[in-house]
Each structure stands twice: as C-alpha cells, then as structure tokens.
XYZ file of C-alpha atoms in Angstrom:
470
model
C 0.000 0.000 0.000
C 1.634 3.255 -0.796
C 2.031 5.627 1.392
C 1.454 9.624 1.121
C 4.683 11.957 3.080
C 4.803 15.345 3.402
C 7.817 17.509 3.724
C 7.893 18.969 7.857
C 8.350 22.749 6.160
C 4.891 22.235 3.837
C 3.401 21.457 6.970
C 4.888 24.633 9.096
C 4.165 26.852 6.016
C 0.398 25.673 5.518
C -0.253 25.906 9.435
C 1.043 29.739 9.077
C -1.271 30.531 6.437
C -4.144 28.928 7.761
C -3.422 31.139 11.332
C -2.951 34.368 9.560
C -6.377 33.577 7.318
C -8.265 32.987 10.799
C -6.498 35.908 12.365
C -7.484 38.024 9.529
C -11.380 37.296 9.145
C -14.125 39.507 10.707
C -14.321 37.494 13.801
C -11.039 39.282 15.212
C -12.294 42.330 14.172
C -15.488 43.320 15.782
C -14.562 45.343 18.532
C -12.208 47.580 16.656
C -13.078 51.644 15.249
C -11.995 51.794 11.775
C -10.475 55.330 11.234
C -11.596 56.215 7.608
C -9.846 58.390 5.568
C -10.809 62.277 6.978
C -13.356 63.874 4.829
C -12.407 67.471 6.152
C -9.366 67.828 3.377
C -12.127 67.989 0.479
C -13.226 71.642 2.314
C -9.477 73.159 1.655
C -10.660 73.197 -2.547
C -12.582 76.326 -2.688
C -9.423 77.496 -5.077
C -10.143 75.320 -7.426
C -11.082 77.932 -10.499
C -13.995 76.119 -13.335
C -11.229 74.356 -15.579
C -9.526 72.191 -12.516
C -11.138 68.736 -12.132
C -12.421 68.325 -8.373
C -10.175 65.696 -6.741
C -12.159 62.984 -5.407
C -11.632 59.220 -4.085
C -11.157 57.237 -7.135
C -12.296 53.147 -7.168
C -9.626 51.589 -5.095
C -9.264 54.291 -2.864
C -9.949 53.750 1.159
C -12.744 56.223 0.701
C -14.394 54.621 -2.008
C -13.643 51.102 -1.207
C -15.572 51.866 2.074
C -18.303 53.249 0.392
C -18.862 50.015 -1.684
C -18.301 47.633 0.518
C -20.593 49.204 2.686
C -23.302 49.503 -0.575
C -22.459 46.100 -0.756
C -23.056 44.921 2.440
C -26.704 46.598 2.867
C -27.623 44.987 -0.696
C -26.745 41.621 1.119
C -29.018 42.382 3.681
C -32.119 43.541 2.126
C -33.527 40.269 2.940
C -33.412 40.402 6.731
C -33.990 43.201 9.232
C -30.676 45.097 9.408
C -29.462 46.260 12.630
C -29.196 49.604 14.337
C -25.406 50.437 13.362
C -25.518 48.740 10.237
C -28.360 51.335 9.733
C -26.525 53.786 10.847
C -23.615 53.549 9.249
C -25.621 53.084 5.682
C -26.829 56.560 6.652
C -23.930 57.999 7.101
C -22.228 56.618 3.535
C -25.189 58.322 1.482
C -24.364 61.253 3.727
C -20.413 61.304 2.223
C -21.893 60.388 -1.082
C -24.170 63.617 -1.149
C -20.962 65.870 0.194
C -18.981 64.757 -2.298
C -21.643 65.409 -5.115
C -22.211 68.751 -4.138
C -18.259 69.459 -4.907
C -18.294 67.623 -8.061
C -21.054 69.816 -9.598
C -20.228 72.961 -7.304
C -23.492 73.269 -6.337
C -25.842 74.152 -3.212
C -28.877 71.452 -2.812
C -31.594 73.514 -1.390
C -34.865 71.864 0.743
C -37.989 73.305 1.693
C -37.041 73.772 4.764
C -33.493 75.108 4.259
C -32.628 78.249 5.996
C -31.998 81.560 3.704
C -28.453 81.504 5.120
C -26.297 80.180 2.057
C -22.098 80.012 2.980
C -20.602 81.910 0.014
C -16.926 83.606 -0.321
C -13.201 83.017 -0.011
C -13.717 82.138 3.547
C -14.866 79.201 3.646
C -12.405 76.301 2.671
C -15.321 74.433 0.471
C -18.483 76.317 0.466
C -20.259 73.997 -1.151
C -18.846 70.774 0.546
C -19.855 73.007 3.850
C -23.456 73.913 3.035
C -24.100 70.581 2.073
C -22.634 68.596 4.933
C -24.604 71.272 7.261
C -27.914 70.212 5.311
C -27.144 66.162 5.959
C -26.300 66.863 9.704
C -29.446 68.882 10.340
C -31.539 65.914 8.400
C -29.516 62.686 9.931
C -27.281 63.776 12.744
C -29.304 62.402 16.245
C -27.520 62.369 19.502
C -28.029 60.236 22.256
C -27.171 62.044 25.994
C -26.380 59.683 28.632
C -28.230 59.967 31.725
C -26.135 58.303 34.200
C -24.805 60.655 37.031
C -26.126 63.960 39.076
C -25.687 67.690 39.204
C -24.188 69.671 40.304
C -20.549 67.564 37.981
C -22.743 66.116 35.125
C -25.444 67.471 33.141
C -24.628 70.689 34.568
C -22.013 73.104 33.197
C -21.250 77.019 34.174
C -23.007 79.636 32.482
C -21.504 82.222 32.619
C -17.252 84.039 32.439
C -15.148 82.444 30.259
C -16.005 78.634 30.922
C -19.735 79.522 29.518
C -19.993 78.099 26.653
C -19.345 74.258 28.454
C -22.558 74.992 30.481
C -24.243 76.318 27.347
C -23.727 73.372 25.352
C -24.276 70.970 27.947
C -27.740 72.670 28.904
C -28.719 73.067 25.084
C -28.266 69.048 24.902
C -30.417 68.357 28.279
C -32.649 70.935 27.474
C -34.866 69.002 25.559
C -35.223 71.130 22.835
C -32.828 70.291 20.391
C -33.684 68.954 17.015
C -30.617 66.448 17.241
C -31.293 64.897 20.406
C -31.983 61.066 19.365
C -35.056 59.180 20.913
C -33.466 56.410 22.011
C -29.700 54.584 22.150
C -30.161 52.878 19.213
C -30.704 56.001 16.626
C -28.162 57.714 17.775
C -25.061 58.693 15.382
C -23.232 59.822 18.638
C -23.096 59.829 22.341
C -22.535 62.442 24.535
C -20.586 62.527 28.200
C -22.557 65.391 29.476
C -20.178 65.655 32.574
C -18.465 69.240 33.442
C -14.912 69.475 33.707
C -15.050 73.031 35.252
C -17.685 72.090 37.718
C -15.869 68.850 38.591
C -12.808 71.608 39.237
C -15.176 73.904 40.935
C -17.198 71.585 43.516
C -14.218 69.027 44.123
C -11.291 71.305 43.948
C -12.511 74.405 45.137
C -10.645 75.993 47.512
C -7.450 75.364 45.393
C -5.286 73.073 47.649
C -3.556 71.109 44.913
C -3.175 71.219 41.130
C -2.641 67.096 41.105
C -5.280 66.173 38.518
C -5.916 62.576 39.827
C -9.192 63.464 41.394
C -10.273 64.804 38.066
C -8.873 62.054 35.822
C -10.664 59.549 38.188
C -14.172 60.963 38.837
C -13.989 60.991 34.594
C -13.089 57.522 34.158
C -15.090 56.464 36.073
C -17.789 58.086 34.550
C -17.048 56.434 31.316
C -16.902 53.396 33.257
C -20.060 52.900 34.304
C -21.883 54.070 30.771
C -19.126 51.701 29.122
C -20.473 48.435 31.948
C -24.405 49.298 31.164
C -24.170 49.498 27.032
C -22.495 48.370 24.717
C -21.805 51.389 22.890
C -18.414 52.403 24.009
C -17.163 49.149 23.607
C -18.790 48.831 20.137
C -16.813 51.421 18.704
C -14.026 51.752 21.699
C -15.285 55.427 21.790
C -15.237 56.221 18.308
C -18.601 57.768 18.313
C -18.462 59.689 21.560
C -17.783 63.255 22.423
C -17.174 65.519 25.471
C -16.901 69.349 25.781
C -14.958 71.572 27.727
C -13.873 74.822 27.817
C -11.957 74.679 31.342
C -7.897 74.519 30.944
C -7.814 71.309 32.629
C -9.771 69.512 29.966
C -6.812 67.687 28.209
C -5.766 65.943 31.418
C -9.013 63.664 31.623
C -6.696 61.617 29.676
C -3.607 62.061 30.761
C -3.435 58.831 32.378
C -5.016 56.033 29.661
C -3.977 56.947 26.149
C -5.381 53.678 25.114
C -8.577 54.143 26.206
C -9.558 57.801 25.145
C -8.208 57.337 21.516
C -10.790 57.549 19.797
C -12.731 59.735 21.964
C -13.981 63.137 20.419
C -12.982 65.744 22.880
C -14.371 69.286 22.040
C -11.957 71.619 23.885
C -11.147 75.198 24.609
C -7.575 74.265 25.273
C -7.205 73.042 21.855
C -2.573 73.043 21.805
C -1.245 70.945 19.195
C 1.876 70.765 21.739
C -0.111 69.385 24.532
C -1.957 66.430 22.815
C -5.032 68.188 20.715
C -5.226 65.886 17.442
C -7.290 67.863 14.944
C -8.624 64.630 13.199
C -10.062 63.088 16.083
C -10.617 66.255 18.505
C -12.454 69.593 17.812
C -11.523 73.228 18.717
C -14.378 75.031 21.123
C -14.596 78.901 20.399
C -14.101 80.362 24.541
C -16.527 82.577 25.141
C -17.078 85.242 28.027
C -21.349 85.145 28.507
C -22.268 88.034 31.131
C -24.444 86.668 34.034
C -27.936 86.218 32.751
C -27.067 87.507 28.880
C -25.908 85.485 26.153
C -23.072 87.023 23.664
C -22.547 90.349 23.054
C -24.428 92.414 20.308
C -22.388 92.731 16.928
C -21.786 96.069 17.050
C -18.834 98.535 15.618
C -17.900 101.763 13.037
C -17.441 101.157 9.739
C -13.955 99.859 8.365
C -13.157 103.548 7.377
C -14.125 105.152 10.849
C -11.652 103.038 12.626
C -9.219 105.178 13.475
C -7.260 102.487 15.773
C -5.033 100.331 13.824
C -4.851 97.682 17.028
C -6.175 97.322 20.093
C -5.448 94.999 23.142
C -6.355 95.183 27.170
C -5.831 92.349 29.885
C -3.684 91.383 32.441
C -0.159 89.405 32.161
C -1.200 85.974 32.056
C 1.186 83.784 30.725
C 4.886 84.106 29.076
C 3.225 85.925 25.596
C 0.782 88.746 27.181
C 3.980 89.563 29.261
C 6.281 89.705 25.973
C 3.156 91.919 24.392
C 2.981 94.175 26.863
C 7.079 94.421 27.579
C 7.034 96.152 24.262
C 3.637 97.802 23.587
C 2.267 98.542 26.525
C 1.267 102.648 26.593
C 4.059 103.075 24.298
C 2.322 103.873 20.784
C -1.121 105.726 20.305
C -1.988 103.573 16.990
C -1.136 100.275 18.472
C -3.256 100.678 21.867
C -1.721 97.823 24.507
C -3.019 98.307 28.210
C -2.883 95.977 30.644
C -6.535 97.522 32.827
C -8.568 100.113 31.035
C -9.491 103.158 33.011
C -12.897 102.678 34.450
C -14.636 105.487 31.920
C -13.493 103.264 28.941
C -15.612 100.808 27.351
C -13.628 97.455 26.433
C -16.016 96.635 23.636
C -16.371 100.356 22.398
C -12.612 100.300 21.954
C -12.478 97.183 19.871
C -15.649 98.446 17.557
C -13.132 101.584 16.913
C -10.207 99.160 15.973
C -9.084 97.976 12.847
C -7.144 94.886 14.079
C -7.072 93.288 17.547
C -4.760 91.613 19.410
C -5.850 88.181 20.574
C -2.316 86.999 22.945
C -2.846 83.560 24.470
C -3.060 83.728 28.041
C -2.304 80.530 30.686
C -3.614 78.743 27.660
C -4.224 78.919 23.894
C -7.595 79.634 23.343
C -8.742 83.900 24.252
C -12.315 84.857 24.341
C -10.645 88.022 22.455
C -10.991 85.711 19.175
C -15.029 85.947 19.796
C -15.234 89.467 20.735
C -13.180 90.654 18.364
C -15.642 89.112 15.318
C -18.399 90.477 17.246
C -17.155 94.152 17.167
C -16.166 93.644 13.523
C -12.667 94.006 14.130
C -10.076 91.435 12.607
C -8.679 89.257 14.976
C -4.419 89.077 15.194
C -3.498 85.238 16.679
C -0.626 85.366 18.206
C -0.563 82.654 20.059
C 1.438 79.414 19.349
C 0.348 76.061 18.265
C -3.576 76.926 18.687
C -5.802 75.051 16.474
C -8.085 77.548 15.521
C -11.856 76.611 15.916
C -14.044 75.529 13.266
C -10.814 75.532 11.104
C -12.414 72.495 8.775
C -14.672 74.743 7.687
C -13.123 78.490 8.228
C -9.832 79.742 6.345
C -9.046 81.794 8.888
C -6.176 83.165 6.543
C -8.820 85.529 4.526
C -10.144 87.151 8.160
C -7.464 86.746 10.164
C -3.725 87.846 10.739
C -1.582 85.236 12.828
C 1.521 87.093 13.512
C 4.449 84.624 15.722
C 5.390 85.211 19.351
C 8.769 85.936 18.106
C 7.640 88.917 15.620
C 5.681 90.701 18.614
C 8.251 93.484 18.104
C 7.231 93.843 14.713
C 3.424 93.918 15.442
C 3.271 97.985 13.745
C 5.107 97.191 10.715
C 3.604 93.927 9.985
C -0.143 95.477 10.315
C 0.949 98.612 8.547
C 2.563 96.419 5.726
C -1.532 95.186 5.258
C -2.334 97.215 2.357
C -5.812 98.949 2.515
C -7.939 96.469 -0.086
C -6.600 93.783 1.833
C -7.825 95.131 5.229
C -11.183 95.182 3.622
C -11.480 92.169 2.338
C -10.169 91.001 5.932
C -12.932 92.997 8.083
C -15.706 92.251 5.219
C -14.871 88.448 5.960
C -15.112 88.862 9.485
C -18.825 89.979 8.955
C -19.506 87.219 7.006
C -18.034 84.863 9.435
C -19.758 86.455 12.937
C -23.062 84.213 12.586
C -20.895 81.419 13.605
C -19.757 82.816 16.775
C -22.845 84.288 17.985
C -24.651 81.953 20.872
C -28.526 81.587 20.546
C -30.333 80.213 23.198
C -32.157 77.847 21.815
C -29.469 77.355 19.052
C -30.168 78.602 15.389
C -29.164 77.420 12.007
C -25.530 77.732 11.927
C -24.927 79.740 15.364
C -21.760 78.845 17.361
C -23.304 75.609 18.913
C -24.795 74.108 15.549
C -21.094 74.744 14.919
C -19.791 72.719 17.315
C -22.211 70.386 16.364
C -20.975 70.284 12.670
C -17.313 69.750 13.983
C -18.168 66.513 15.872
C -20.583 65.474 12.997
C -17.448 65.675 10.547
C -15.611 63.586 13.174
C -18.236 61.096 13.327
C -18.106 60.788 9.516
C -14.601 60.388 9.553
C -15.549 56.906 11.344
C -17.148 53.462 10.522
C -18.047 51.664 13.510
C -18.292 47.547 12.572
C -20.986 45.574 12.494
C-alpha cells in the first residue's frame, strides 16, 4: 500500500497561512473603530477655479472602497432586518456620497425647509462641501445624551465668564429642545458625556489646595466606566462615536493617564494646543466665550472699516509668558497700536475694539482667548498670536482671509507687519469677518448655523470620519 509523506516545512508553512487567514477574518475584528480616511481635506478646494477637475476618491481608494463595501453589504441584507449600526452607518455613507456630489457639480442642494443663510466667499475652505454637509447633519445627525450621574458635575455646566460656553452646550443638549437629540440609544449617530470638567474643578477642587489632577482624571473615568459596563456602545466602537466638551484649561488631562482608552474619543476643547496632545482629526476646537451673568453674547456692534481710526487694540492682564512679551514692548508706548494691561474705568472694552481695525488676541495661561469671539463680534479682525492653537471651526473656516496670525517671536514687529496690510486687503479682511460672525454668535435655543450648531458640525465631521463595525 503506498504511502502519502509530506515535507515537515509544507506542513509549518500551511499551518502559518491557515493562522494568519483565521487571524485576519471579521471574527477578530469586531470590537475595533476603523479610522476612515478624513473627509475634512475635500473643504481646503474652494481654489479650485472652473477648468480644474475636483479631486475625489477614485475606485480603489480607502474612501471609495468603504463606500462600496458598505453599498455592498446593505444589498446583502435587504432580505433580513438590518441592525441599528448597520443602519446607521448606511446613513452615514449616502451622507459622504451627497458631500462629495455637491463638490463635483459645485453646487448648493436647497430643501424646503433650508434656511436663507447660504455660505458663500473666499472664507470658507469648500463652500459647497460646507453647506451641504450642514444640510445632511441637520436631516440625519441624532444624539443620544447619557443619563447616568447627578448635578451639580454632570449634566450641569457654568453659564456664565469664560467657561460659559461648556454649560451652554451641555444645557442646550439636556434641554430638551434640540432637534438632534436622538429618541433612544439605538438612533443615535453619537453619544454624549454630558459631565463638566469646570464644575468637577469647581465643587471638588474648590478651595485650590492642589493642582494634582488625579481626582479629576478619576471621577472621569469612572464616569465612562459605568456608561461603558451598562451598554455596549463604548465598547462597540471603543469610543469612536463619543464626544465631550470643555472649555476649562484642565480639559486635556481627563486623559492624561489612559492613552489607550480615550483614543478615539472626540474631545471638544477650549484648550485646543497641538503641543499638549489636541489631534485635529479626532478632537475639535471650542470657540471660549465670556457670557455676562444672565445675557448670552454680546451684540455685533462697531464703526465702519473707514471710521476706525485704531489700527490695534489689546487690554488684559499678564497671564502667561506671551501677554507679558506683548505688553514688555507695547504697553502705553504707541497711540496707533493701543496695549493696556486695565482700562481706566470710563473706557468701554467693547467700544474700543468696535473703533479698531485689528485686535490683538495673545494667548493667556492657555491657547484659546475669548478676544478671538469678541473681536468678530465688534467687527474688528482678529491678530493670533498665540502658538500652536488650532483655531476653531478651522475644517470649515480659512481663517487666513479674516485673520492675521503674527508669531510670538515677531511681537516686536506687530506695527510694521499690520501697517505692511495694504488697505484692499484690510477690507477684504474685516468684510470676511462679517460674514463669518453668525458662527460665533450663541442663541439660546441654538439657530441654524450659530456657534453651537457649529460645534455640532465639527463633531458630525468627526463622526463621519468613522465606521463603527458591524
């Protein structure tokens, strides 16, 4: 009877193959957040002129290959109920399909109910890529808030100073109100952590007796903890599809301590430093805002670009290394570049900046100023100086055309550089900054692209970014 041998390395080799097959398939891959390719680059071609071909995912690309094999896998399925993600997630691919149409035929798709507000000019980084992906989030784009925990830490937020707009958002969202909120878990695009870093600072550290963050870090995790043990929706997409905000400077630290398991969390921050850990793909940049007790933002008000007889204006103390450089060499020293550290009492702080051309928005302890806000509102273009700040709503805004960002180390220079603006350019500048103030402005409840639809929009870009597996 013959007998059949095999060679001991065929054996090895086939046994290798067969493990990395296994290891490969589906069954491995269930619990892990595929990162799609970011669809936020497509907004930076507004230069495109009417001879340049749009560049879009070709067939092959990870884009595209997404797309159909997502296609693909809800034709598969047409024959038994689908489930909640996989519903999801087939919303959100004819969601990317419909943003990139719009910049293929450079056009605006208009429904009945759009609002008359219509993003047009040099701006925006994609106007029409923008207009459209506002008009999918405001038809798809539902939210689901947990409601695990108690005030005052969670679902509770200041309203007020310069940690306001937290306790805006977070009240918008529990309010009830909003259009996005979803009905139940398993609608829901995204999941928020309505818990308040500033009144976790506020009711736990309050009086200051030590800066260690371990208290925060803790009370946060295990937050995420206990919504993580009760659902399965963390786990599902190992945080993929949820979001906090914060405007408070400890904000980055809630992660300080477990890379791993915040990765893929969306964290909508005030303290938005490239230096410090921000990731613009996966985080978001909140504008800071300083809400008066009982009042929302302040009126848009200011003289016309030619009745500005201030080329640049700036008061506040010396917080921080670059307000101190600032006012080193500016401070009460030139009568067109206006640096004070306190304003006399019969000067008005906004009335000053409405008379400006330019203002100076220094980072203080942190990046972010609520001089960035103020300084749209009073129609005055806003000077960064400030270093590695990722600016907010920057997917969307070229802050280049209403903006100057001038370096720490050219703070000397701050006359010549602004002087060296011709005319023209100044008005294009301010006329953007008009254009742009809608955005920053905080309605109460929120309107059609007002500062918290905004933030909205940036963690609805995140979540398309995103494909959570089913």
């Amino acid at each position: 009877m013959a007998t059949f041998s095999c060679p001991i390395h065929f054996i090895l080799l086939s046994t290798i193959f067969l493990l990395l097959l296994i290891y490969h398939s589906p069954l491995f891959k269930n619990n892990q957040t595929i990162i799609s390719p970011p669809l936020t680059p497509i907004f930076n071609q507004h230069k495109s002129n009417s001879n340049t071909t749009q560049v879009l995912p070709q067939v092959g690309s990870p884009l595209a290959s997404t797309n159909i094999a997502l296609n693909n896998s809800i034709v598969s399925h047409k024959k038994k109920k689908s489930t909640s993600i996989e519903r999801i997630e087939a919303d959100l691919v004819n969601a990317r399909v419909a943003i990139q149409e719009a910049i293929r035929r450079k056009n605006y798709t208009l429904t009945e109910k759009e609002d008359t507000f219509i993003p047009r000019g040099s701006m925006y980084r994609n106007a029409y890529a923008f207009h459209q992906s506002y008009s999918e989030m405001v038809k798809r784009f539902k939210i689901w808030v947990y409601r695990e925990g108690e005030t005052p830490m969670v679902h509770n937020g200041p309203m007020k100073h310069i940690y306001s707009i937290e306790g805006q958002f977070i009240d918008e969202m529990e309010s009830g109100k909003s259009p996005f909120l979803a009905r139940n878990h398993d609608e829901a695009h995204a999941f928020f952590l309505p818990i308040s870093v500033a009144y976790i600072v506020e009711f736990v550290y309050l009086p200051i007796t030590t800066y260690h963050r371990e208290r925060l870090v803790r009370i946060f995790k295990d937050y995420v903890t206990v919504v993580a043990n009760k659902y399965p929706y963390w786990n599902r997409s190992r945080g993929g599809d949820h979001f906090m905000v914060s405007c408070h400077d400890w904000a980055p630290q809630v992660s300080r301590d477990d890379p791993e398991l915040y990765k893929n969390l969306i964290r909508v921050m005030c303290n938005a430093n490239t230096s410090e850990g921000f990731r613009p793909r996966r985080d978001a940049t909140l504008p800071e805002l300083n809400c008066p007790p009982l009042k929302l933002t302040p009126a848009c008000r200011g003289l016309a670009p030619h009745e500005r007889k201030i080329v640049a204006f700036f008061a506040g103390g010396a917080h921080g290394d670059i307000r101190k450089i600032l006012l080193k060499h500016w401070k009460e020293k030139d009568d067109e570049i206006q640096v004070h550290e306190y304003l006399p009492k019969d000067q008005d702080y906004m009335e000053l900046m409405g008379q400006s051309k330019f203002c100076l928005c220094p980072s203080g302890f942190e990046v972010a100023s609520p001089r960035v806000a103020e300084s749209i509102y009073s129609g005055c273009v806003p000077v960064i100086i400030s270093d590695h700040y990722n600016l907010p709503f920057s997917d969307v805004l070229d802050w280049s055309h209403f903006s100057v960002q001038i370096p720490v180390e050219k703070i000397p220079e701050i006359k010549t550089i602004l002087r060296g603006i011709s005319y023209d350019d100044y008005l294009k500048m301010q006329k953007g900054v008009m254009k742009v103030q809608r955005h920053f402005v905080l309605n109460r409840p929120a309107k059609p692209y007002d500062v918290l639809h905004m933030v909205l929009h940036s963690v609805w870009l995140r979540r398309l970014n995103i494909r959570v597996p089913h």
